[in-house]
XYZ file of C-alpha atoms in Angstrom:
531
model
C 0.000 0.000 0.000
C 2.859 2.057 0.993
C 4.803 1.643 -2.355
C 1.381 2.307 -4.234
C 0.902 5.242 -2.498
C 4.418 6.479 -2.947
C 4.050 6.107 -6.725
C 1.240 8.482 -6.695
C 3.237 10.616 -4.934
C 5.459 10.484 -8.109
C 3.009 10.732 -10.628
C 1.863 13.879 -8.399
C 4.814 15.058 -8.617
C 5.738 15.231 -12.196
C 2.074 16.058 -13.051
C 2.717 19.107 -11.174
C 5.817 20.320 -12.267
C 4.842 19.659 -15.691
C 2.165 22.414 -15.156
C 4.586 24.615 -13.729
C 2.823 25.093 -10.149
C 5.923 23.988 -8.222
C 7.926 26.719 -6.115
C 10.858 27.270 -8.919
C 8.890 25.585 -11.979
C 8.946 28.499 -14.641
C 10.452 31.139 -12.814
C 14.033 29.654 -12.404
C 15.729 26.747 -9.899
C 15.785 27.943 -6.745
C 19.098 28.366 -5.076
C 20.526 24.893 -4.285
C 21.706 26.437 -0.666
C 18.445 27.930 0.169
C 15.774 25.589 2.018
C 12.327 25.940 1.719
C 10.191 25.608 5.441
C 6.447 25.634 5.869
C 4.829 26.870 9.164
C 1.377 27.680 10.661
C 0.901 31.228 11.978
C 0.703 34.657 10.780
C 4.330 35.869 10.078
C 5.197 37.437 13.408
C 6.158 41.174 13.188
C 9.802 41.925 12.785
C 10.180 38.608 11.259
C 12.079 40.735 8.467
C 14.572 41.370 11.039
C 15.571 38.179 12.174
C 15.648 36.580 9.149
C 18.422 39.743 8.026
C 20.098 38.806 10.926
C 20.281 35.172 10.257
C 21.739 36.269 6.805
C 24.525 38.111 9.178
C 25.385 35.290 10.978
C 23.871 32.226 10.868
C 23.739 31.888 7.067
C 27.522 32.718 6.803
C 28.142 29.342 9.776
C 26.211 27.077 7.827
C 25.704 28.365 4.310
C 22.415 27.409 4.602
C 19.562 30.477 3.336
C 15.929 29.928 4.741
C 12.983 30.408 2.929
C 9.744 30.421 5.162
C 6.504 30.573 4.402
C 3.811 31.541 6.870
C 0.540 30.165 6.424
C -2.713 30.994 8.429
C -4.015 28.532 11.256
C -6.847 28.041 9.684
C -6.032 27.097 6.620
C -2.691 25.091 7.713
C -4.077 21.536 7.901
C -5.723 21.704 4.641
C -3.050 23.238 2.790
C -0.307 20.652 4.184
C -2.030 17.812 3.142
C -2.298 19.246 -0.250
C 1.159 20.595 -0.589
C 2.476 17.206 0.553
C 0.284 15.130 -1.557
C 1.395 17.071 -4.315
C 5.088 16.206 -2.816
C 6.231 19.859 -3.678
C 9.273 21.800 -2.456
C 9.850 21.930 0.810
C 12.755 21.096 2.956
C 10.730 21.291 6.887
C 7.180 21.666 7.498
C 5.241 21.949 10.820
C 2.971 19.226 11.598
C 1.410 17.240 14.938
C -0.505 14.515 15.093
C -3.344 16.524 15.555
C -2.484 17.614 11.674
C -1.298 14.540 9.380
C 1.630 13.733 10.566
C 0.060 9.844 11.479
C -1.607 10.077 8.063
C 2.149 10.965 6.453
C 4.349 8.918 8.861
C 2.301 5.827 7.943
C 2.847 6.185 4.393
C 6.699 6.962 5.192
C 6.380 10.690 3.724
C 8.621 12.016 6.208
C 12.807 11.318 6.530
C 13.553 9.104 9.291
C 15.327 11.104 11.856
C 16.726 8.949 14.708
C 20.070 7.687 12.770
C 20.510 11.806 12.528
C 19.637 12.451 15.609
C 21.876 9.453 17.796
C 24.907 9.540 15.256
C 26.535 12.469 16.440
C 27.046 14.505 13.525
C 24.445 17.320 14.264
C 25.588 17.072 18.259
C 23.441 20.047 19.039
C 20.322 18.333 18.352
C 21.470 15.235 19.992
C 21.606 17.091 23.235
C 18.158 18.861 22.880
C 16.563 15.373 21.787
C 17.834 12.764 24.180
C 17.100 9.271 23.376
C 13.982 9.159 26.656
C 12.679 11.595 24.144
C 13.408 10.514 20.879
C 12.765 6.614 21.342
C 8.962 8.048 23.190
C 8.021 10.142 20.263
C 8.384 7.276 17.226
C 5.509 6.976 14.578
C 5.397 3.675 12.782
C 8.961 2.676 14.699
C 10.774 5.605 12.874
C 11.247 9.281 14.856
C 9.129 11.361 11.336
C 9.982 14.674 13.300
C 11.444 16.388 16.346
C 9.124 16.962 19.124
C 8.554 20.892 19.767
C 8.220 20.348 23.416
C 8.774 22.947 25.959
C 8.044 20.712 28.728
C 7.536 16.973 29.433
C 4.006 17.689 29.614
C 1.043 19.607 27.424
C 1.843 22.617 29.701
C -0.424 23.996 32.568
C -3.713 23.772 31.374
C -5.309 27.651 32.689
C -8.386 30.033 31.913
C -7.536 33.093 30.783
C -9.587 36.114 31.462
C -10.454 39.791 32.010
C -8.973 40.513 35.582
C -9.751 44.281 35.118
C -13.631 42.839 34.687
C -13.257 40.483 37.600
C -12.027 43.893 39.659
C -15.103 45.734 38.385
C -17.160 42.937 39.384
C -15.406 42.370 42.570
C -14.773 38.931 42.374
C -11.859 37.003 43.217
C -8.696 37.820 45.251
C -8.858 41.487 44.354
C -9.595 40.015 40.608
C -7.545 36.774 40.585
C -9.993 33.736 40.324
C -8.966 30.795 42.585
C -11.923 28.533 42.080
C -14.322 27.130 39.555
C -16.932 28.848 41.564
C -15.509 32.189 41.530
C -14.698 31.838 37.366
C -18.868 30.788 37.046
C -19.892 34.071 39.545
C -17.337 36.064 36.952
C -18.859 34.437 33.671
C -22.335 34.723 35.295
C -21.634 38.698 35.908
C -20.223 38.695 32.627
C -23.265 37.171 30.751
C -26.024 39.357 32.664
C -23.402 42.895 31.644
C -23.691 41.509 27.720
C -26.483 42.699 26.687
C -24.597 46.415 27.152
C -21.274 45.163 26.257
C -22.139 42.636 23.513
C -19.280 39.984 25.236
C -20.086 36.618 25.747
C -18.868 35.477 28.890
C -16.380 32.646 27.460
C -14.625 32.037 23.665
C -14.007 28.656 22.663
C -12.826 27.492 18.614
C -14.657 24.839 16.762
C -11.880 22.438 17.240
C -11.383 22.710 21.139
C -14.660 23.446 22.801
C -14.324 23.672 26.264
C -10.862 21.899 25.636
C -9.452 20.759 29.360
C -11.912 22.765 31.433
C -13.551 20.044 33.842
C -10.988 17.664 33.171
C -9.552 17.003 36.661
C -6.091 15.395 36.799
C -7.759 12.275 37.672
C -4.835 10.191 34.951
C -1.775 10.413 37.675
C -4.100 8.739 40.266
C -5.789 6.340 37.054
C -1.975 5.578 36.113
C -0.871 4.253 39.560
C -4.114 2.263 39.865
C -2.332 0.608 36.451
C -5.122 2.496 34.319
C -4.253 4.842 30.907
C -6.444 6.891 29.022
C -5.463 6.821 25.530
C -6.953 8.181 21.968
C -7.751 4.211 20.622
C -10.029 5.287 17.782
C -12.065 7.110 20.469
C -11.370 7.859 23.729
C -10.697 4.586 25.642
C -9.378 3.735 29.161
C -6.420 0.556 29.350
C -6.448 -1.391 32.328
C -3.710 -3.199 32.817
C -2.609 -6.073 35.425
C -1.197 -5.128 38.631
C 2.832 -5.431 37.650
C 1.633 -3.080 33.908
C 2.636 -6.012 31.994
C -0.287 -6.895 29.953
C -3.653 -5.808 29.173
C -6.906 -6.828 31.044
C -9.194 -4.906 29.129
C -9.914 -1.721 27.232
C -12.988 0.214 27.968
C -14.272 3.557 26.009
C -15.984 6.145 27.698
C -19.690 6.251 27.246
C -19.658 2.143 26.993
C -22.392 0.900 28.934
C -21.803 0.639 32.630
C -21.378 -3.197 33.295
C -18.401 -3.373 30.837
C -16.972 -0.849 33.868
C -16.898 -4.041 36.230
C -12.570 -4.772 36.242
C -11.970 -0.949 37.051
C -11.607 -0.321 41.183
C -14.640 0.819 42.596
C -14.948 4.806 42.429
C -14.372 4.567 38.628
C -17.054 2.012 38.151
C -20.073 4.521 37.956
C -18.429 6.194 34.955
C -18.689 9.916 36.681
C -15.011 10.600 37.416
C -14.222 8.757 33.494
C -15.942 11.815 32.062
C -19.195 11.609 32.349
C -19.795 14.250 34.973
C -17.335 16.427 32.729
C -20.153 16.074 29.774
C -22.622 17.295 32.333
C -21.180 20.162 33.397
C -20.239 21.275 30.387
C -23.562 21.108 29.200
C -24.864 23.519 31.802
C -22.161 26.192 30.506
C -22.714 26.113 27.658
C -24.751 29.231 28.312
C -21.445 30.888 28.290
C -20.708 30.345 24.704
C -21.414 32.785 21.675
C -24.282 30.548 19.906
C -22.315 29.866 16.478
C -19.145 28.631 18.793
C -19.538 25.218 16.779
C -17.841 27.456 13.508
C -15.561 29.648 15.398
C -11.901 29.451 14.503
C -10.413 31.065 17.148
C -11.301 31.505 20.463
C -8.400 33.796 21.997
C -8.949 36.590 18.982
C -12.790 36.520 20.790
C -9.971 37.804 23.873
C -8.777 40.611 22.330
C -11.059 41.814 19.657
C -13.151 42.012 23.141
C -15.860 39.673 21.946
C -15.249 37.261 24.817
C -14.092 37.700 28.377
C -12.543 34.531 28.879
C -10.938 31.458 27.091
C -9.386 28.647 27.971
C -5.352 27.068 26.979
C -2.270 26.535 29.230
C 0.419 28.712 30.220
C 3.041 27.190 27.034
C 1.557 30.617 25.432
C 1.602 33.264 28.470
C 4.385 34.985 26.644
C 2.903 35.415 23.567
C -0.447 36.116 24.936
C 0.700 38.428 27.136
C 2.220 40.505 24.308
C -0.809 40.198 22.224
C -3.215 41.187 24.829
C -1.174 44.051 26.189
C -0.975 45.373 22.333
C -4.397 44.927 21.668
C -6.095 45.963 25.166
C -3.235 48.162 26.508
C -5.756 49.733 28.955
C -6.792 45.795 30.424
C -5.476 43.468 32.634
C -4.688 39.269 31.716
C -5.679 37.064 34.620
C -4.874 33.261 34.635
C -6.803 30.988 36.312
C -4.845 27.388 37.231
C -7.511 24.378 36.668
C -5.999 21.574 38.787
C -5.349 22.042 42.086
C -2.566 19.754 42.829
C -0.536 21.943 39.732
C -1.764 25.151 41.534
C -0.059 23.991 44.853
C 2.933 22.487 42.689
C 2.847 19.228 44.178
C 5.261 16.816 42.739
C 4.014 14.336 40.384
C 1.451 16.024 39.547
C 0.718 15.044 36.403
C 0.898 12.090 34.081
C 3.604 12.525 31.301
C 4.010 10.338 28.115
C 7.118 12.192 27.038
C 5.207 12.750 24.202
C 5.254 16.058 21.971
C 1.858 17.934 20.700
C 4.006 19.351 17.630
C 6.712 18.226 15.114
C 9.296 19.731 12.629
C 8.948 16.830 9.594
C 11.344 16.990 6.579
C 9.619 15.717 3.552
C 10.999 12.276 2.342
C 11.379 13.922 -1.165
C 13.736 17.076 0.383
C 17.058 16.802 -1.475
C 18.256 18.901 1.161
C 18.205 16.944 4.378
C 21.954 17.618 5.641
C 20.940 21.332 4.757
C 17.889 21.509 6.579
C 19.592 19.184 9.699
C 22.589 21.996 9.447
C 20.258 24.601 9.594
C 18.336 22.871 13.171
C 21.617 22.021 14.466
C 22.979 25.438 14.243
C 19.330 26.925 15.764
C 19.866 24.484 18.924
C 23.484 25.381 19.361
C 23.469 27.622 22.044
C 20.333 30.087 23.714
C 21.681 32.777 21.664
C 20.971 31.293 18.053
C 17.216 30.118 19.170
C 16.183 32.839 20.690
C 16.970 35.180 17.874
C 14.285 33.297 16.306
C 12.183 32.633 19.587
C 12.078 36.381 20.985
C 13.825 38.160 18.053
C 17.053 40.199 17.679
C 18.692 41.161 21.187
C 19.012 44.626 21.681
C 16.193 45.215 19.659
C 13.646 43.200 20.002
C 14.471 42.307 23.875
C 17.779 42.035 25.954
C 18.670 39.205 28.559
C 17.731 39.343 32.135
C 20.094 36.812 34.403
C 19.901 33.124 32.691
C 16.467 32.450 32.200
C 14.362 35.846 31.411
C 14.263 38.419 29.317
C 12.204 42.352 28.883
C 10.886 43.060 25.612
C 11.909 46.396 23.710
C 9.091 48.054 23.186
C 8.711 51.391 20.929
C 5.445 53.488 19.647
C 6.263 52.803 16.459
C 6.578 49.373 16.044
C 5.097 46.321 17.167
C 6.733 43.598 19.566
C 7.992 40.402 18.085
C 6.032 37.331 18.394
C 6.902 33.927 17.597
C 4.921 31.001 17.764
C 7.502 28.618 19.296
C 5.806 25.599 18.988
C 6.415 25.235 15.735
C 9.723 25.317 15.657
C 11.782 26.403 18.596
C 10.056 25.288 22.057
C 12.761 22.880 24.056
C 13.455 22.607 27.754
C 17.051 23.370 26.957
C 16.307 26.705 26.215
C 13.257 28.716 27.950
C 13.397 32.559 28.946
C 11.021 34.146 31.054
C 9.425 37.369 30.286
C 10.683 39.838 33.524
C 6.956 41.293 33.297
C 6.030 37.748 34.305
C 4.312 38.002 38.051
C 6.153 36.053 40.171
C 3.103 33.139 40.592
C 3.679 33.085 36.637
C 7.246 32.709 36.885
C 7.275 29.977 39.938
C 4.533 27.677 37.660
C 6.671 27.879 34.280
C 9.753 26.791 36.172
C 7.570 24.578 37.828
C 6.094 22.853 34.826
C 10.226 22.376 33.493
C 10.908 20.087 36.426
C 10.590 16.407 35.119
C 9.763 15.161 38.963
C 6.565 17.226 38.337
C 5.525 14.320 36.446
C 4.384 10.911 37.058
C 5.691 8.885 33.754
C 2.739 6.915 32.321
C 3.338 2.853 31.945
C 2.799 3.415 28.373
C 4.837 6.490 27.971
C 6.050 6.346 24.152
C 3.491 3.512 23.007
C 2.173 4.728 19.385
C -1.479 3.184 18.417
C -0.306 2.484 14.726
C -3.985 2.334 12.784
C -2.598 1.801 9.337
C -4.250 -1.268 9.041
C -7.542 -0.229 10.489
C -8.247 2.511 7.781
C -11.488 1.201 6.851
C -12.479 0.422 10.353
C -11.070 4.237 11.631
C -12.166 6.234 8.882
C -16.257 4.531 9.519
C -15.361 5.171 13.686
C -14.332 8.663 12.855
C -17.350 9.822 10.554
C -19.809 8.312 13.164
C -18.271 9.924 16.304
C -18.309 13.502 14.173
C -22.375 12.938 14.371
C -21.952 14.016 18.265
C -17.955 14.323 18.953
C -17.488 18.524 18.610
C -21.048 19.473 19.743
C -20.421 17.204 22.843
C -17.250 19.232 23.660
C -19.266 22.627 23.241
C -21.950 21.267 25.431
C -24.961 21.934 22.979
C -26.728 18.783 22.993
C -29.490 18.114 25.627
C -29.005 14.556 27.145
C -25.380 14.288 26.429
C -24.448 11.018 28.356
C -26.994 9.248 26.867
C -26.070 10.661 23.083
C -22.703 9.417 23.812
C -23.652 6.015 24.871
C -25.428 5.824 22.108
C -22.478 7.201 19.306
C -20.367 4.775 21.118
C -22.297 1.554 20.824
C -22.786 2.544 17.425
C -19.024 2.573 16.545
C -18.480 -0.773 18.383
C -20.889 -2.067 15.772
C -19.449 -0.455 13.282
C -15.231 -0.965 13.663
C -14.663 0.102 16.642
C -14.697 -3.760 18.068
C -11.845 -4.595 16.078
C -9.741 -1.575 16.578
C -10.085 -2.342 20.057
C -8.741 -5.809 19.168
C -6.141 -4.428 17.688
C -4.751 -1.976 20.058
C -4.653 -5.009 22.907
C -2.637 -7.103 20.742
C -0.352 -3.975 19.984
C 0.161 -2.621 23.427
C 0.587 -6.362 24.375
C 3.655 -6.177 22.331
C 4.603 -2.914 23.659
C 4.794 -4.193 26.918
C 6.707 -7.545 26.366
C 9.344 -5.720 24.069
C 9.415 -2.571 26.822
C 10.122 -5.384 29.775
C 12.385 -7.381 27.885
């Protein structure tokens, strides 16, 4: 299937260039030392800079030229898969499972990286991807891209909001929110002021809905009781025997409540599995603008002042921050922390797969690979060559504060430099602080570095490899899109019982077997893991 697909690919390939749509086809061959990168965002301001001052420097160390294109959020996924399909020019692209990187790493459309990576010839990215983290982030047995992780984790899940509105309303610790009861008195202050301000109380993208609001950190204490929650063609809970050797069964949330019998007691009623989450979310859903099911993106609702809350994790303060005090200079950002045991920084607070939420991929077509690896290496060197990309030119853009923060240079007339680092520069080698950070702020993000903040999961770099179950996941997936994203918005009425329902309905229809499937894989997991 693989070497069918691959000869598409080829025929793809010369179909296009034959028509002259290629990057270089009819306008001249594009300079054999220039790469050609792909990456979701707008193009952050003063990106003109930093790319001049790569030319300075970086360029001249590694005669390697950059070429990036910038290409909406929006639009990113769709516009990937095309551009890959169509296998044209480019040397790195951004992509996450949440993208196609399964789709492409199953059909071996990215390079193989690990050989790179452990050999020793690009040492700087051998140090900022260590083997723990390599070998846990393989796709189809092969490392298809290098995790952009800033953490071990998927960062401090956090509401932000309005403080300046929770002042005016007088709620909170002189505005900061410390409880879900306090954020539901601010939404519920901010939905009875809307009709004057036009705000709806809380923003949330088509994509996310409520995203990990509700979902208490139930997984460390799950994990230890030999239980993982994992994505197995919907979400499903492992339970394995008592030494995490082998599988006794795999359950899916919303299954009807005898096949709940082999989990320990508290779990058995379903409630603390998610079903009290789709409850609750169900009664905010009051909070939502009523088209939320088509909105792309919930933190513009933030500061195009649409919405007065929204809800991420604290990987993006910095960036946030900057956008919020550029577009609401007059405001105040509040953050919320969700789980308690993160708010009091307990150790182990968290469950940790090792995994990363975002890759940089090399197409397997690139006939620049060393040049693109060169180009990496050299941007993981040392702090001073990633954060010229990260937080722009220094002494422009921001200077250094001590090791690990930094103030941003700020002028009326420009803008401050914002980079998206997760899609291509996050690593917990290299992490500066913002010195407008609070000091709370500050505490969690060094906080959330520390690996014995994490518990590691017993499955921690297990891949569910599905290329076999097309048929099977592609059926699964169109019948849990029936229910799946109004479910997370809370809009339907009923929403246990619509999800028992979706869910029987894929176990008639696939889901069975995948579930077959993923005990016989994570069965071999385990034996070659504790062998």
């Amino acid at each position: 299937m693989k070497r069918n697909l691959k000869r598409v690919v080829s025929l793809g390939l010369a179909a296009v260039m034959s028509c002259g749509l290629i990057s270089g086809c009819g306008g001249g061959v594009s300079d054999e030392d220039t790469i050609k990168i792909m990456l979701s965002g707008t193009k952050p301001t003063g990106w003109d800079r930093v790319i001049e001052k790569y030319e300075e420097t970086g360029a001249k160390e590694t005669k390697v030229h950059i070429d990036v294109e910038w290409i909406s959020q929006g639009d990113y996924k769709e516009k990937l898969n095309l551009r890959m399909i169509g296998s044209e020019n480019y040397d790195i692209v951004f992509d996450a499972p949440f993208n196609k990187l399964k789709n492409f790493a199953a059909y071996e459309m990215y390079v193989p990286l690990e050989d790179y990576v452990e050999s020793g010839k690009y040492p700087n990215l051998t140090k900022a991807f260590p083997k723990e983290i390599a070998d846990a982030n393989h796709y189809f047995g092969h490392l298809y891209g290098l995790p952009m992780m800033r953490t071990y984790g998927n960062g401090i899940d956090c509401v932000y909001y309005r403080k300046d509105l929770a002042k005016k309303y007088n709620i909170g610790t002189d505005g900061q929110i410390n409880s879900y009861d306090e954020l539901q008195d601010f939404l519920d202050s901010v939905l009875a002021d809307g009709s004057q301000s036009g705000m709806v109380p809380f923003g949330v993208s088509a994509s996310r809905g409520f995203y990990s609001l509700f979902r208490d950190d139930y997984n460390v204490e799950l994990a230890k009781n030999h239980i993982v929650s994992l994505n197995l063609g919907a979400m499903a809970y492992v339970i394995l025997n008592d030494d995490n050797t082998e599988v006794v069964d795999i359950v899916y949330q919303g299954e009807d409540s005898d096949r709940f019998s082999a989990f320990p007691e508290e779990y058995r009623d379903g409630e603390k599995l998610g079903l009290a989450r789709l409850k609750k979310i169900r009664e905010w859903n009051k909070y939502l603008e009523r088209d939320s099911l088509n909105r792309k993106d919930a933190w513009a609702m933030v500061t195009g002042m649409k919405a007065a809350a929204m809800v991420d994790n604290l990987d993006t303060y910095e960036q946030k921050l900057t956008d919020f005090e550029s577009a609401l200079p007059d405001a105040e950002l509040g953050v919320f922390i969700i789980n308690n045991e993160v708010k009091n920084m307990q150790p182990e607070a968290r469950v940790t797969n090792l995994q990363g939420n975002n890759f940089i991929c090399i197409p397997a077509w690139s006939k620049k690979v060393d040049k693109a690896l060169t180009f990496l290496d050299w941007l993981y060197a040392d702090s001073s060559n990633h954060d010229m990309f990260e937080l722009g030119v220094e002494g422009e853009d921001w200077n250094a504060i001590g090791e690990d923060r930094y103030e941003q240079i700020k002028s009326e007339d420009k803008e401050a430099y914002s980079f998206p680092g997760y899609v291509m520069t996050w690593n917990p080698n290299y992490v500066r602080f913002l010195n407008t950070l609070s000091e709370d702020i500050y505490e969690y993000k060094k906080y959330d570095l520390d690996r014995d903040a994490y518990y590691e999961s017993p499955l921690a770099g297990f891949m569910f490899d599905t290329s076999k179950l097309q048929t099977e996941s592609t059926v699964v997936s169109g019948i849990k899109s029936e229910v799946e994203t109004a479910l997370a918005h809370g809009a339907l009425d009923n929403p246990v019982e619509k999800l028992n329902e979706n869910i029987n309905k894929c176990l008639d229809n696939g889901l069975n077997v995948i579930r077959e499937e993923a005990i016989r894989q994570i069965n071999e997991f385990l034996a070659n893991k504790n062998n």
